[in-house]
Structures are given as structure tokens and as C-alpha cells.
Coordinates of C-alpha atoms in Angstrom, one line a residue:
E1 CA -16.0 -20.2 76.9
Y2 CA -13.6 -20.1 73.6
R3 CA -11.2 -19.0 75.9
K4 CA -12.0 -21.3 79.1
R5 CA -12.0 -24.8 75.3
L6 CA -8.4 -23.0 74.4
S7 CA -7.1 -23.3 77.6
L8 CA -8.0 -27.0 78.5
N9 CA -7.3 -28.4 75.0
N10 CA -3.1 -26.6 75.8
G11 CA -2.6 -29.3 79.0
S12 CA -1.1 -27.7 82.3
A13 CA 1.0 -29.5 84.7
N14 CA 0.0 -31.3 87.5
A15 CA -0.4 -30.6 91.2
K16 CA 3.1 -31.8 92.2
G17 CA 4.7 -29.4 89.5
S18 CA 5.7 -32.2 86.1
P19 CA 5.1 -31.6 83.4
P20 CA 2.0 -33.1 81.7
L21 CA 2.1 -36.4 79.4
N22 CA 0.7 -34.5 76.5
A23 CA 3.4 -31.1 77.1
Y24 CA 5.2 -31.7 73.8
P25 CA 3.3 -32.0 71.7
G26 CA 1.0 -29.4 73.4
R27 CA 4.7 -27.1 72.9
S28 CA 4.4 -28.5 68.8
N29 CA 1.1 -26.8 68.4
S30 CA 1.2 -23.7 70.9
G31 CA 1.8 -22.1 67.0
P32 CA -1.0 -24.0 64.9
T33 CA -2.7 -22.7 68.9
K34 CA -2.0 -18.9 68.6
A35 CA -2.9 -18.8 65.2
T36 CA -6.4 -20.3 65.7
N37 CA -6.7 -18.0 68.2
G38 CA -5.8 -15.2 66.3
N39 CA -8.6 -15.5 63.4
F40 CA -10.8 -16.3 65.8
S41 CA -9.8 -12.2 67.8
L42 CA -10.0 -11.1 64.1
S43 CA -12.8 -12.5 62.6
H44 CA -15.1 -11.4 65.8
R45 CA -14.1 -8.2 65.3
L46 CA -15.1 -8.2 61.9
I47 CA -18.4 -9.2 62.9
R48 CA -18.8 -6.8 64.7
K49 CA -18.2 -3.6 62.2
A50 CA -19.5 -6.2 59.3
M51 CA -19.4 -3.0 56.9
I52 CA -15.5 -2.8 57.0
P53 CA -15.1 -6.4 55.3
L54 CA -17.9 -5.3 52.9
V55 CA -16.2 -2.3 52.1
I56 CA -12.6 -4.0 51.5
L57 CA -14.6 -7.2 49.4
A58 CA -16.3 -4.5 46.8
A59 CA -12.6 -2.8 47.2
F60 CA -11.0 -5.8 45.7
A61 CA -14.0 -6.5 43.3
L62 CA -12.9 -3.3 41.7
L63 CA -9.0 -3.9 42.1
D64 CA -9.9 -7.2 39.6
G65 CA -11.5 -4.5 37.2
V66 CA -8.4 -2.2 36.9
L67 CA -5.3 -4.9 37.0
G68 CA -8.0 -7.2 34.1
K69 CA -8.2 -4.1 31.8
T70 CA -4.7 -3.2 32.9
L71 CA -2.9 -6.6 31.6
P72 CA -1.9 -7.3 28.4
S73 CA -3.7 -9.3 27.1
S74 CA -2.5 -12.0 24.2
F75 CA -4.0 -15.9 23.3
V76 CA -1.0 -18.0 23.8
P77 CA 2.8 -17.2 24.9
S78 CA 6.1 -18.2 22.8
E79 CA 8.3 -21.2 23.8
D80 CA 11.6 -22.4 23.5
N81 CA 11.1 -25.2 22.0
G82 CA 14.2 -25.7 21.2
Y83 CA 14.5 -24.6 17.3
F84 CA 13.8 -22.1 14.8
F85 CA 14.0 -20.9 11.8
L86 CA 15.4 -18.1 10.0
N87 CA 14.3 -17.2 6.1
M88 CA 16.5 -15.2 3.7
Q89 CA 15.3 -13.2 0.6
L90 CA 17.4 -12.2 -1.5
P91 CA 17.3 -9.0 -4.0
P92 CA 14.9 -10.1 -7.0
A93 CA 16.2 -12.1 -9.6
S94 CA 19.3 -13.2 -7.8
S95 CA 20.8 -15.5 -8.8
L96 CA 20.9 -19.4 -7.3
Q97 CA 25.3 -19.3 -6.3
R98 CA 24.5 -15.8 -4.7
T99 CA 21.7 -17.4 -2.3
D100 CA 24.2 -20.6 -1.3
E101 CA 26.9 -17.6 -0.7
V102 CA 24.5 -16.5 1.9
G103 CA 23.7 -19.8 3.4
K104 CA 27.5 -19.8 3.6
K105 CA 27.7 -15.9 5.8
V106 CA 24.7 -17.0 7.2
E107 CA 26.0 -20.7 8.6
A108 CA 29.5 -19.2 10.0
I109 CA 27.5 -16.6 12.1
L110 CA 25.5 -19.4 13.5
S111 CA 28.6 -21.8 14.1
E112 CA 29.7 -19.0 16.7
T113 CA 26.8 -18.8 18.3
E114 CA 26.4 -20.3 21.7
G115 CA 23.9 -22.0 22.4
V116 CA 23.5 -23.5 18.6
R117 CA 23.3 -26.8 17.8
Y118 CA 22.2 -28.0 14.8
I119 CA 22.4 -26.2 11.3
T120 CA 20.8 -27.2 8.0
N121 CA 19.8 -24.7 4.6
I122 CA 17.3 -25.1 2.0
E123 CA 17.8 -22.6 -0.7
G124 CA 15.6 -22.3 -3.6
F125 CA 12.4 -21.9 -1.4
S126 CA 10.7 -20.5 1.5
L127 CA 9.4 -21.8 4.3
L128 CA 7.0 -18.8 5.2
N129 CA 5.3 -18.3 1.8
R130 CA 5.6 -21.9 0.7
V131 CA 7.6 -20.7 -3.1
S132 CA 9.9 -22.3 -4.8
A133 CA 12.2 -19.0 -6.0
P134 CA 15.9 -18.8 -6.4
Y135 CA 16.4 -15.8 -4.9
F136 CA 14.1 -17.6 -1.0
G137 CA 15.7 -19.6 1.3
F138 CA 15.8 -21.2 5.0
S139 CA 17.3 -22.5 8.2
Y140 CA 15.9 -24.6 10.5
V141 CA 18.5 -24.3 13.7
A142 CA 18.3 -27.1 16.4
L143 CA 19.9 -25.6 19.6
T144 CA 21.7 -27.2 22.5
P145 CA 19.6 -29.0 25.5
W146 CA 18.0 -26.8 27.5
D147 CA 19.7 -28.1 30.4
D148 CA 23.0 -26.7 29.1
R149 CA 21.0 -23.3 28.9
K150 CA 20.1 -22.4 32.2
H151 CA 20.1 -18.8 32.1
S152 CA 17.5 -16.4 30.7
D153 CA 20.1 -15.1 27.7
M154 CA 20.1 -18.6 26.9
E155 CA 16.3 -18.8 25.6
A156 CA 15.8 -19.3 21.9
S157 CA 14.2 -16.2 22.0
E158 CA 17.2 -13.9 23.5
I159 CA 19.4 -16.0 20.6
L160 CA 16.8 -14.4 17.4
K161 CA 17.6 -11.1 18.8
R162 CA 21.8 -11.2 19.3
L163 CA 20.8 -13.1 15.2
N164 CA 19.0 -10.5 14.1
V165 CA 21.2 -7.9 14.9
R166 CA 24.3 -9.4 13.5
F167 CA 22.0 -10.1 10.3
A168 CA 21.3 -6.6 9.7
R169 CA 24.9 -5.6 10.0
E170 CA 26.8 -8.5 8.2
I171 CA 24.6 -9.4 6.1
P172 CA 23.5 -6.1 4.4
E173 CA 22.8 -8.2 1.0
A174 CA 20.4 -10.3 1.7
N175 CA 17.2 -10.0 4.5
V176 CA 17.5 -12.5 6.9
F177 CA 16.0 -12.6 9.6
G178 CA 14.9 -15.7 12.4
F179 CA 11.6 -16.4 13.5
L180 CA 10.1 -18.8 16.1
P181 CA 8.0 -21.6 14.4
S182 CA 4.2 -21.2 15.6
A183 CA 3.0 -21.9 19.5
I184 CA -0.3 -23.9 17.9
P185 CA 1.5 -26.6 15.4
G186 CA -0.3 -26.2 12.2
L187 CA -1.9 -22.1 12.8
G188 CA 0.8 -20.9 10.3
T189 CA 4.2 -21.7 10.2
S190 CA 5.4 -18.3 12.8
N191 CA 5.0 -16.8 15.9
G192 CA 3.6 -13.8 15.6
F193 CA 1.0 -12.5 13.8
S194 CA -0.3 -12.8 10.4
L195 CA -2.3 -9.8 8.3
W196 CA -3.8 -10.4 4.9
L197 CA -4.3 -7.0 3.1
Q198 CA -6.9 -7.8 1.0
D199 CA -8.0 -5.3 -2.6
R200 CA -11.5 -5.0 -2.7
S201 CA -10.9 -3.8 -6.4
G202 CA -9.9 -6.4 -8.1
G203 CA -6.7 -3.4 -9.3
N204 CA -3.7 -4.8 -10.9
P205 CA -0.3 -6.2 -8.0
E206 CA 0.7 -2.8 -8.7
Y207 CA -1.9 -0.7 -6.8
L208 CA -1.9 -4.1 -3.9
D209 CA 2.2 -2.9 -3.3
R210 CA 1.6 0.9 -3.7
N211 CA -0.3 0.7 -0.5
L212 CA 1.2 -2.4 1.2
K213 CA 4.5 -0.1 1.5
A214 CA 1.9 2.7 3.1
F215 CA 0.8 0.3 5.9
L216 CA 4.9 -1.0 6.3
A217 CA 6.4 2.3 6.7
A218 CA 3.8 3.7 9.0
A219 CA 4.0 0.8 11.3
R220 CA 7.1 0.1 11.8
K221 CA 6.8 3.5 13.1
R222 CA 4.4 1.9 15.7
P223 CA 6.3 1.3 19.4
E224 CA 4.4 -1.5 19.9
L225 CA 5.7 -4.1 16.7
A226 CA 9.0 -5.5 15.5
G227 CA 10.4 -7.1 12.8
V228 CA 7.2 -5.8 10.3
T229 CA 7.7 -7.5 6.5
S230 CA 6.2 -9.3 4.5
L231 CA 7.7 -11.6 0.8
F232 CA 5.4 -9.4 -2.0
N233 CA 7.5 -7.2 -4.2
T234 CA 6.0 -6.8 -8.1
S235 CA 9.9 -5.9 -9.4
T236 CA 11.4 -9.3 -10.1
P237 CA 12.5 -8.8 -13.7
Q238 CA 9.9 -10.9 -16.2
I239 CA 9.9 -11.8 -20.5
L240 CA 6.5 -11.0 -21.1
A241 CA 6.3 -12.9 -24.3
E242 CA 3.5 -10.2 -26.7
V243 CA 1.9 -12.6 -29.6
D244 CA 0.5 -11.0 -32.6
R245 CA -2.8 -12.9 -32.4
D246 CA -4.1 -11.3 -36.2
K247 CA -0.1 -12.5 -38.3
A248 CA -1.1 -15.6 -36.9
L249 CA -4.0 -16.0 -37.8
K250 CA -2.9 -15.1 -41.2
Q251 CA -0.1 -17.2 -41.6
G252 CA -2.3 -19.8 -40.7
V253 CA -1.0 -20.9 -36.8
A254 CA -3.2 -22.2 -34.1
V255 CA -2.5 -18.9 -30.9
G256 CA -3.4 -22.4 -28.6
D257 CA 0.1 -24.4 -30.9
V258 CA 2.3 -20.8 -29.5
Y259 CA 1.4 -20.7 -26.1
Q260 CA 2.2 -24.5 -26.0
T261 CA 5.2 -24.2 -28.1
L262 CA 6.7 -21.3 -25.9
Q263 CA 5.4 -23.6 -22.4
A264 CA 7.3 -26.5 -23.9
Y265 CA 11.5 -25.5 -24.9
L266 CA 11.3 -22.7 -22.4
G267 CA 9.0 -24.7 -19.0
G268 CA 8.7 -27.7 -20.3
L269 CA 5.8 -29.8 -21.3
Y270 CA 4.4 -33.1 -20.0
L271 CA 3.8 -35.9 -23.0
N272 CA 3.4 -38.7 -21.1
Q273 CA 5.1 -42.5 -19.5
F274 CA 6.8 -45.4 -20.4
N275 CA 7.8 -48.7 -18.1
R276 CA 11.0 -50.1 -18.9
F277 CA 13.2 -51.5 -15.6
G278 CA 10.1 -52.3 -13.8
R279 CA 8.7 -48.5 -12.7
Q280 CA 7.2 -45.8 -14.7
W281 CA 9.5 -43.6 -16.3
R282 CA 6.9 -39.9 -17.1
V283 CA 8.3 -37.8 -20.5
Y284 CA 8.7 -34.6 -20.7
L285 CA 10.1 -32.5 -23.7
Q286 CA 11.8 -29.1 -22.5
A287 CA 14.3 -27.2 -24.6
E288 CA 18.7 -27.9 -23.7
G289 CA 19.8 -24.9 -20.6
E290 CA 22.3 -23.5 -23.1
E291 CA 19.7 -22.9 -26.5
R292 CA 16.9 -20.7 -23.7
R293 CA 19.5 -18.5 -22.0
S294 CA 18.7 -15.1 -23.7
V295 CA 16.0 -13.7 -25.3
D296 CA 17.1 -14.1 -28.2
D297 CA 16.7 -17.5 -28.1
I298 CA 12.9 -17.8 -28.3
G299 CA 13.9 -16.7 -32.3
R300 CA 15.5 -20.4 -32.9
F301 CA 12.1 -22.6 -31.8
H302 CA 10.1 -23.0 -34.5
V303 CA 5.7 -23.4 -34.8
R304 CA 3.6 -26.1 -37.2
N305 CA 1.2 -24.3 -39.4
A306 CA -1.5 -25.4 -41.4
E307 CA 0.4 -26.1 -44.3
G308 CA 2.6 -28.1 -42.1
T309 CA 5.4 -25.1 -42.6
M310 CA 7.6 -24.8 -40.1
L311 CA 7.5 -20.4 -38.9
P312 CA 9.9 -19.0 -36.5
L313 CA 8.6 -18.5 -33.5
S314 CA 10.2 -14.6 -34.1
A315 CA 7.7 -13.9 -36.6
L316 CA 4.8 -14.0 -33.9
V317 CA 6.6 -12.8 -30.8
T318 CA 7.4 -9.7 -29.8
P319 CA 9.5 -10.2 -25.9
K320 CA 9.3 -7.0 -23.4
R321 CA 11.2 -7.6 -20.5
I322 CA 9.0 -6.0 -17.6
Q323 CA 8.8 -5.9 -13.8
G324 CA 6.0 -7.7 -11.7
P325 CA 5.9 -9.5 -9.4
E326 CA 6.9 -13.8 -8.6
Y327 CA 4.1 -15.3 -7.0
T328 CA 0.1 -13.1 -6.5
N329 CA -2.3 -14.3 -3.5
R330 CA -5.2 -14.3 -2.6
F331 CA -6.9 -14.4 0.8
N332 CA -10.9 -14.3 0.3
L333 CA -10.9 -14.7 -3.0
M334 CA -9.3 -11.3 -3.2
R335 CA -6.1 -10.8 -4.8
A336 CA -3.9 -10.0 -0.8
A337 CA -0.1 -9.7 0.7
Q338 CA 0.4 -10.9 3.9
V339 CA 2.3 -8.9 6.6
L340 CA 4.3 -11.2 9.2
G341 CA 6.1 -10.1 12.3
S342 CA 5.7 -10.1 16.3
A343 CA 5.3 -7.6 19.2
A344 CA 8.1 -5.7 20.7
P345 CA 9.2 -6.4 24.0
G346 CA 6.9 -5.0 26.3
Y347 CA 3.5 -5.7 24.5
S348 CA 2.1 -8.2 23.9
S349 CA 0.6 -9.8 20.5
G350 CA -3.4 -8.1 21.7
Q351 CA -1.8 -4.7 21.6
A352 CA 0.5 -5.7 18.7
M353 CA -2.8 -6.6 17.7
A354 CA -4.7 -3.6 18.1
A355 CA -2.0 -1.3 16.8
L356 CA -1.6 -3.1 12.8
E357 CA -5.5 -2.9 13.0
Q358 CA -5.4 1.1 13.6
V359 CA -2.6 1.0 10.9
A360 CA -5.1 0.0 8.6
K361 CA -7.8 2.7 10.0
E362 CA -5.1 5.1 8.9
V363 CA -3.2 4.8 6.0
L364 CA -5.8 2.0 4.0
P365 CA -8.0 3.4 1.7
Q366 CA -12.2 2.4 1.2
D367 CA -11.3 -0.9 -1.6
M368 CA -8.3 -1.9 0.4
S369 CA -9.7 -4.7 3.5
Y370 CA -6.9 -6.5 6.2
D371 CA -8.2 -10.1 7.4
W372 CA -6.3 -12.2 10.0
A373 CA -5.2 -15.4 9.8
D374 CA -3.4 -18.4 11.6
L375 CA -2.5 -17.4 14.8
S376 CA -3.7 -14.1 14.6
Y377 CA -7.2 -15.0 13.3
Q378 CA -7.7 -17.6 17.0
E379 CA -6.9 -14.9 18.7
K380 CA -8.9 -12.1 17.4
K381 CA -11.8 -15.3 17.2
A382 CA -11.8 -15.6 21.1
E383 CA -11.4 -11.9 22.0
G384 CA -14.1 -10.7 25.0
T385 CA -15.0 -14.5 25.8
T386 CA -12.7 -14.0 29.4
G387 CA -16.0 -12.4 30.9
L388 CA -18.5 -14.7 29.7
L389 CA -16.3 -18.4 30.9
F390 CA -15.6 -16.9 34.4
A391 CA -19.2 -16.2 35.1
L392 CA -19.9 -19.5 33.7
S393 CA -17.4 -21.3 35.6
I394 CA -19.5 -18.8 38.3
V395 CA -23.3 -20.5 37.5
F396 CA -21.3 -24.1 37.7
V397 CA -20.6 -23.7 41.0
F398 CA -22.7 -21.4 42.1
L399 CA -25.6 -24.7 40.8
I400 CA -23.8 -27.1 42.4
L401 CA -23.2 -25.5 45.5
A402 CA -26.9 -24.8 46.1
A403 CA -27.9 -28.3 44.8
L404 CA -25.5 -30.4 47.5
Y405 CA -26.6 -27.6 50.3
E406 CA -30.3 -27.1 49.3
S407 CA -29.9 -23.7 49.7
W408 CA -29.8 -20.7 47.5
S409 CA -28.2 -18.3 50.7
L410 CA -24.7 -20.7 51.5
P411 CA -23.6 -20.4 47.4
F412 CA -23.5 -16.8 47.7
S413 CA -21.3 -16.9 51.0
V414 CA -19.2 -18.9 50.0
L415 CA -18.7 -17.4 46.2
L416 CA -18.7 -13.8 47.1
S417 CA -14.4 -15.0 49.2
V418 CA -14.0 -15.2 45.3
P419 CA -13.0 -11.8 43.9
I420 CA -10.0 -11.9 46.5
A421 CA -8.6 -14.9 45.2
I422 CA -8.9 -13.1 41.7
F423 CA -6.5 -10.1 42.8
G424 CA -4.5 -12.7 43.6
A425 CA -3.9 -13.9 40.5
F426 CA -4.0 -10.5 38.3
L427 CA -1.2 -9.3 40.5
G428 CA 0.5 -11.9 40.1
L429 CA 0.7 -11.5 36.7
W430 CA 1.7 -8.1 36.8
L431 CA 4.6 -8.4 39.3
R432 CA 6.4 -11.0 37.0
K433 CA 4.9 -9.2 34.0
F434 CA 3.1 -11.8 32.3
D435 CA 0.1 -11.4 29.9
F436 CA -3.0 -12.6 29.9
G437 CA -3.6 -14.8 28.0
V438 CA -5.3 -18.6 27.3
F439 CA -3.8 -20.3 30.4
A440 CA -4.5 -17.5 32.9
Q441 CA -8.2 -18.1 32.3
I442 CA -7.5 -22.2 32.9
G443 CA -5.8 -20.9 36.0
L444 CA -8.9 -19.4 37.2
V445 CA -11.6 -20.9 36.2
M446 CA -9.1 -23.0 38.5
L447 CA -9.1 -20.6 41.1
V448 CA -12.7 -20.9 41.5
G449 CA -12.6 -23.7 42.7
L450 CA -10.3 -23.6 44.9
S451 CA -11.5 -20.7 46.5
A452 CA -15.0 -22.5 47.4
K453 CA -13.2 -25.5 48.9
N454 CA -11.7 -22.6 52.1
A455 CA -15.2 -20.7 51.9
I456 CA -16.9 -24.2 51.9
L457 CA -15.1 -26.1 54.8
I458 CA -16.1 -22.9 56.7
V459 CA -19.7 -22.1 55.9
E460 CA -20.8 -25.9 56.4
F461 CA -19.6 -27.0 59.5
A462 CA -20.9 -23.4 60.6
K463 CA -24.3 -23.8 59.2
D464 CA -24.0 -27.5 60.6
E465 CA -24.1 -26.0 64.1
L466 CA -26.3 -23.6 62.4
N467 CA -29.2 -26.4 62.4
K468 CA -28.2 -27.8 66.1
G469 CA -29.5 -23.9 67.9
R470 CA -26.8 -22.1 68.0
G471 CA -26.8 -18.4 67.6
L472 CA -25.5 -17.5 64.2
V473 CA -22.8 -15.2 65.5
D474 CA -21.8 -18.5 66.9
A475 CA -21.5 -21.2 64.6
A476 CA -19.6 -18.5 62.5
L477 CA -16.6 -18.3 64.8
E478 CA -17.0 -21.8 65.5
G479 CA -16.8 -22.7 62.2
A480 CA -13.9 -20.5 61.8
R481 CA -11.3 -21.8 64.9
L482 CA -12.2 -25.3 64.2
R483 CA -11.3 -25.3 60.3
L484 CA -8.6 -23.1 60.5
R485 CA -5.8 -26.2 60.7
P486 CA -7.6 -28.8 58.2
I487 CA -7.9 -25.2 55.0
L488 CA -3.8 -23.9 56.0
M489 CA -2.8 -27.5 55.6
T490 CA -5.1 -28.5 52.4
S491 CA -4.2 -24.7 50.5
F492 CA 0.0 -24.7 51.7
A493 CA -0.1 -28.6 50.9
F494 CA -1.5 -27.4 47.6
I495 CA 1.2 -24.1 46.7
L496 CA 3.5 -26.3 47.6
G497 CA 3.0 -28.8 45.0
C498 CA 2.7 -26.3 42.0
V499 CA 6.2 -24.7 42.7
P500 CA 7.2 -26.8 40.1
L501 CA 5.1 -25.2 38.1
W502 CA 6.3 -21.5 39.0
T503 CA 10.1 -22.2 38.4
A504 CA 9.4 -24.0 35.8
S505 CA 12.0 -24.8 32.8
G506 CA 12.4 -26.4 29.2
S507 CA 9.9 -26.8 26.9
G508 CA 6.5 -25.5 27.5
A509 CA 7.9 -23.2 30.1
V510 CA 5.6 -20.2 29.8
A511 CA 2.9 -21.6 29.7
R512 CA 3.4 -24.1 33.2
R513 CA 4.8 -20.3 34.8
I514 CA 1.7 -18.0 33.5
L515 CA -1.1 -21.5 35.0
G516 CA 1.6 -21.7 38.6
T517 CA 1.9 -18.0 38.8
V518 CA -2.2 -17.9 38.5
V519 CA -2.7 -20.7 41.0
I520 CA -0.1 -20.0 43.7
V521 CA -0.6 -16.2 44.3
G522 CA -4.2 -17.1 43.4
M523 CA -4.7 -19.3 46.7
L524 CA -2.1 -17.6 49.0
A525 CA -4.9 -14.9 49.4
A526 CA -7.2 -16.8 49.3
T527 CA -6.0 -18.2 52.0
L528 CA -4.0 -15.5 54.2
I529 CA -6.8 -12.5 53.4
A530 CA -10.1 -14.4 52.2
I531 CA -10.2 -16.7 55.9
F532 CA -10.9 -14.1 57.9
V533 CA -14.1 -12.9 55.5
I534 CA -15.3 -15.5 55.0
P535 CA -17.7 -15.4 58.3
V536 CA -18.7 -11.9 58.0
L537 CA -20.8 -13.2 54.9
F538 CA -21.7 -16.2 56.4
V539 CA -23.1 -13.8 59.2
V540 CA -24.3 -11.1 56.2
V541 CA -26.0 -14.0 53.8
E542 CA -27.9 -15.4 56.9
R543 CA -29.0 -13.0 58.0
L544 CA -30.2 -11.2 54.4
A545 CA -31.9 -14.5 54.0
G546 CA -34.1 -13.9 57.1
H547 CA -32.6 -15.5 59.9
K548 CA -32.6 -14.1 62.7
D549 CA -30.2 -14.8 65.6
A550 CA -30.4 -17.2 68.4
P551 CA -28.3 -15.3 71.4
S552 CA -24.5 -15.6 71.7
A553 CA -22.7 -17.0 74.0
E554 CA -21.6 -13.6 74.8
S555 CA -24.5 -11.9 74.9
V556 CA -25.3 -14.0 77.8
E557 CA -23.0 -14.4 79.8
N558 CA -23.9 -10.4 79.6
E559 CA -27.2 -11.0 80.5
G560 CA -26.2 -13.3 83.2
G561 CA -23.6 -10.8 84.8
A562 CA -26.6 -8.1 84.9

């Protein structure tokens, strides 16, 4: 019956041998017609042997689980935003002049680097820890436009790799390294992991420093990690001013006055403000620079006792040279040190964080702990939500279809083909070596609706034919035959429309490539493979729902011949 109907649609020559009026459209439709016939024949065979497509569908579901566990996980990808940062750290107590010399060497190296457009150096401040010190510095490096950096080796991450090698080789007197900005503005300064080691014992900074060094030494041996470092340091030269409290009380000097005098002359003390020239001016008290260059200058400062007599500070204060931290941080109310770094090439941020957690369990004592911050905290918080997100999307689509068609069985025949599309998405990510992150999850949610669209085009028509009294198998085959062209047209129109995502470049290109890979390869799998399984699923689900098959055209023809 179907072959006769298809032959009539193709047109034929008239009695005189001249071509029919629709000869040329018929020739242009010969390719789609052959594809329709092939789809019809294969679907018919699969319905006869329904166990084979069900086994194939189960295999795709199993492969989804295997590939889902194999793909490295991440949160958001590292992007080329057209700029990056450099951090400069000299040995503690280095002068600002030495930092400026290092900055000039950095500028010389950057000026020779292809792809670098503008350089801005700032000495005396660190962008990573927000601390002002003479031995810190950072640089803002702007790159040339993306159109001038079309090759993969001219991306910001590749430029940074080459620069970091040169900095380590040509500037040994300082720790200079570059890093990309945070993928999400506001969540940290650098792109990579951010871990805080916390001292729960309440010990001194030296105890935290010892455990930090042991942790860094173990972490740098892990192949998943790169650029593991910390700016925390407890070896900064300092001067400890010990005040003899008993002697100060005997001399009639308040201890607070001693500390205030030290602050006023050595550090600076705010006094008041006054108005002049239409502006407000602040008044600070501070000794001249040449009067506070050495430790001996403390003895030249005087403090007044209760009787009004001026006493030299050298009689009350004993200076000592020590080493200690330039600054200390607290995280969750505990003294902490920040550990920065990124995942090594070939590894994802999820694998890097798992490696850090394993190192912490092996190295840190019981009174030390760790916690994540910035972008790493958000990634850790979102960990394990992929399955829940995907399950909720399936449930919502199922409920919408059930309400739309007033049937509980029809949504099953629509959604059971989704594992094939998911397999295509995972395969595309694996082939292009992309991580499974937020944008891949968005693509999977889109695929649920897109693959369901293909199934709906077949199932809805088959359901209408079934309600008209046609046999179950005939209705499924008729739906597969008539709806093949709409499926191919809509699917390939969508796939071609997503090609710019596949080949994206510029700012945010990685996220667009991941999204394009998921939807394009997933839709190819749903279009080229799942369309053969959908009629089988419709027949199997309707049979399980209790629908009895009406005699098909083929069976009626066989009975008539008998």
C-alpha cells in the first residue's frame, strides 16, 4: 500500500512518452523520497524486532553514564577577555627602587611580546592581597584586538604561558607571574582556585607558615596543579619596641602616651582639620624622613611625664630586630593564608580542587582546616547539582506533554529518545576536549526540548492516526514517513544556525563553543539516530499502556491472499 502510494507521488510519463508537468520537481524530490523510503523500511524492520532498538537505547543510556563520569567537571571556562594581570613580589623589605627596576624589566619583556598592546605598571601595591608594601607590584596588560590574534597560540592563556617561562628565567630576583582575571567579575581577582588554610588552634603566625609551606610543597608535586603559590610571609624584617611598663609608671609616664608618641613620630597621627582657600585641610603630626631612618632615632624622641618633664624614649623603650608577617588575614574569624593557582594543562578546575582537598587530608594536622573562596566556593557549592537539574527538566517536560495531550503514555514515547541526544552532546565535548560546566548543562536542558520536538512531530501524528482507527504499527509508520521532512528541515535549520557558536572567537568564545558543541552534536544524534527509534518507542509504550493493535494493512493483505 505504502509503495503504491509513493510511486504515484513521483509522477510518470504520459501515454505519448512525453515527461509529465511535475517531472522536474519530481527529480528534485527524488533524494528526499529515497530517504523517506529508507526511513520507512528501517523503522518497519525495527518495529518487527522491537527488542533490538530497546537494547540500543539502553546501551546509549549506559554510555551517557560512562561519558558523564569521564568528562572533567568545571564551573565556568577561562576566557580571553583581551587583557590579563601580572603580580610582582620581591623579597620582604625590598625597597621601592628595587621594585621599580623589576617593573622596568617586566615592561621590556612585554614590549617584545607579540600580541601585547598596552602596559600599565603600579609599584607598591598587590592586586591579589590588596596590601600596600614597597616590595609588591602589579601590571595591567591589554592585548591587541581579537581579529589580530586569530591563531590559537595568540590567545591570552597561551601568551601567559610563554611569559611566565620568561619571567622565571630572566627575573630571578623576584616572583613575577601573570594570571587571567576572574571569569565572573566580582568573584575574586584571578581566574583559578582560591583556597584558604585556617589555623583553628589559635597559634602564632609561624605555626601557620610551617603548615602552609608543607602544603605548598606537596601541592606542587601534583600533576593536576600549576602555579600554586601564596603571598603569605612571616620573614619580613621588623623592629619590636618593648616598653618597660614598670619603669614608665615609676617615671610618671602613662604607657598610652609612650605608644602614642611612637605612632606620632614614626607612623603619623591625625590631629584636626581647618578651612582655607575654600577647602578643608587635614593636619598630621609626623617626624621628617631623615629623622626616622634608623633604630637609634627612637632615642631622640621625648615624652612628657606627669610633672611636665620631657623624658627620652630610649629610657623607656628597648628596640629589637625581629622577623614577622607584613600582614595577617582572617577567614571565618580564624588566622588564615590564601593559596592561589590554576589547573594544569589537560586538567579541569574540578580535578584541581579534588587534588587540593586530597593534599590537605594528607598533609595538614587536625587543628588546621581549609575552605574555598571566590569562584572556587561557587563551583564547590554547585557541585553535584547536574543530575538534579537534568531530572527537573525531564519532569517539567513530561508534565507539560501530559497536560497537553491528556495522556500519561505519550510523554514516555517522546522522552525515551533523549539519551541518544545526550550521548551526542557528551561525545562532542569529549572530542573537542571541553569540560562539563555550567554552559554544557544549559545545552543539555536545551537538548531535552529540542529532541522532544523531533519525537513530538512523529508521535503526535501517529496518535491522531491511531485515534482514527488505524492499526498501531501502521500509525507509527505513517507518522515516521510523513514527518521525516519536517524533522530534517527544522533540525538542520537549527544546526546551521548554531554554527557561529561552534566557530566563535573573541570575548566569551569558549562558553559559546561549549554551548554550540552540545546543541549541534546532540541534535545531529537526535536527528540521524533517534528518528529510527521513536516509532518503535511509540509502539512499545502504547502496547504497555494496554492499547490493542488493530489489523495492519500488511496483515489484511496477507489474509486476503490466503
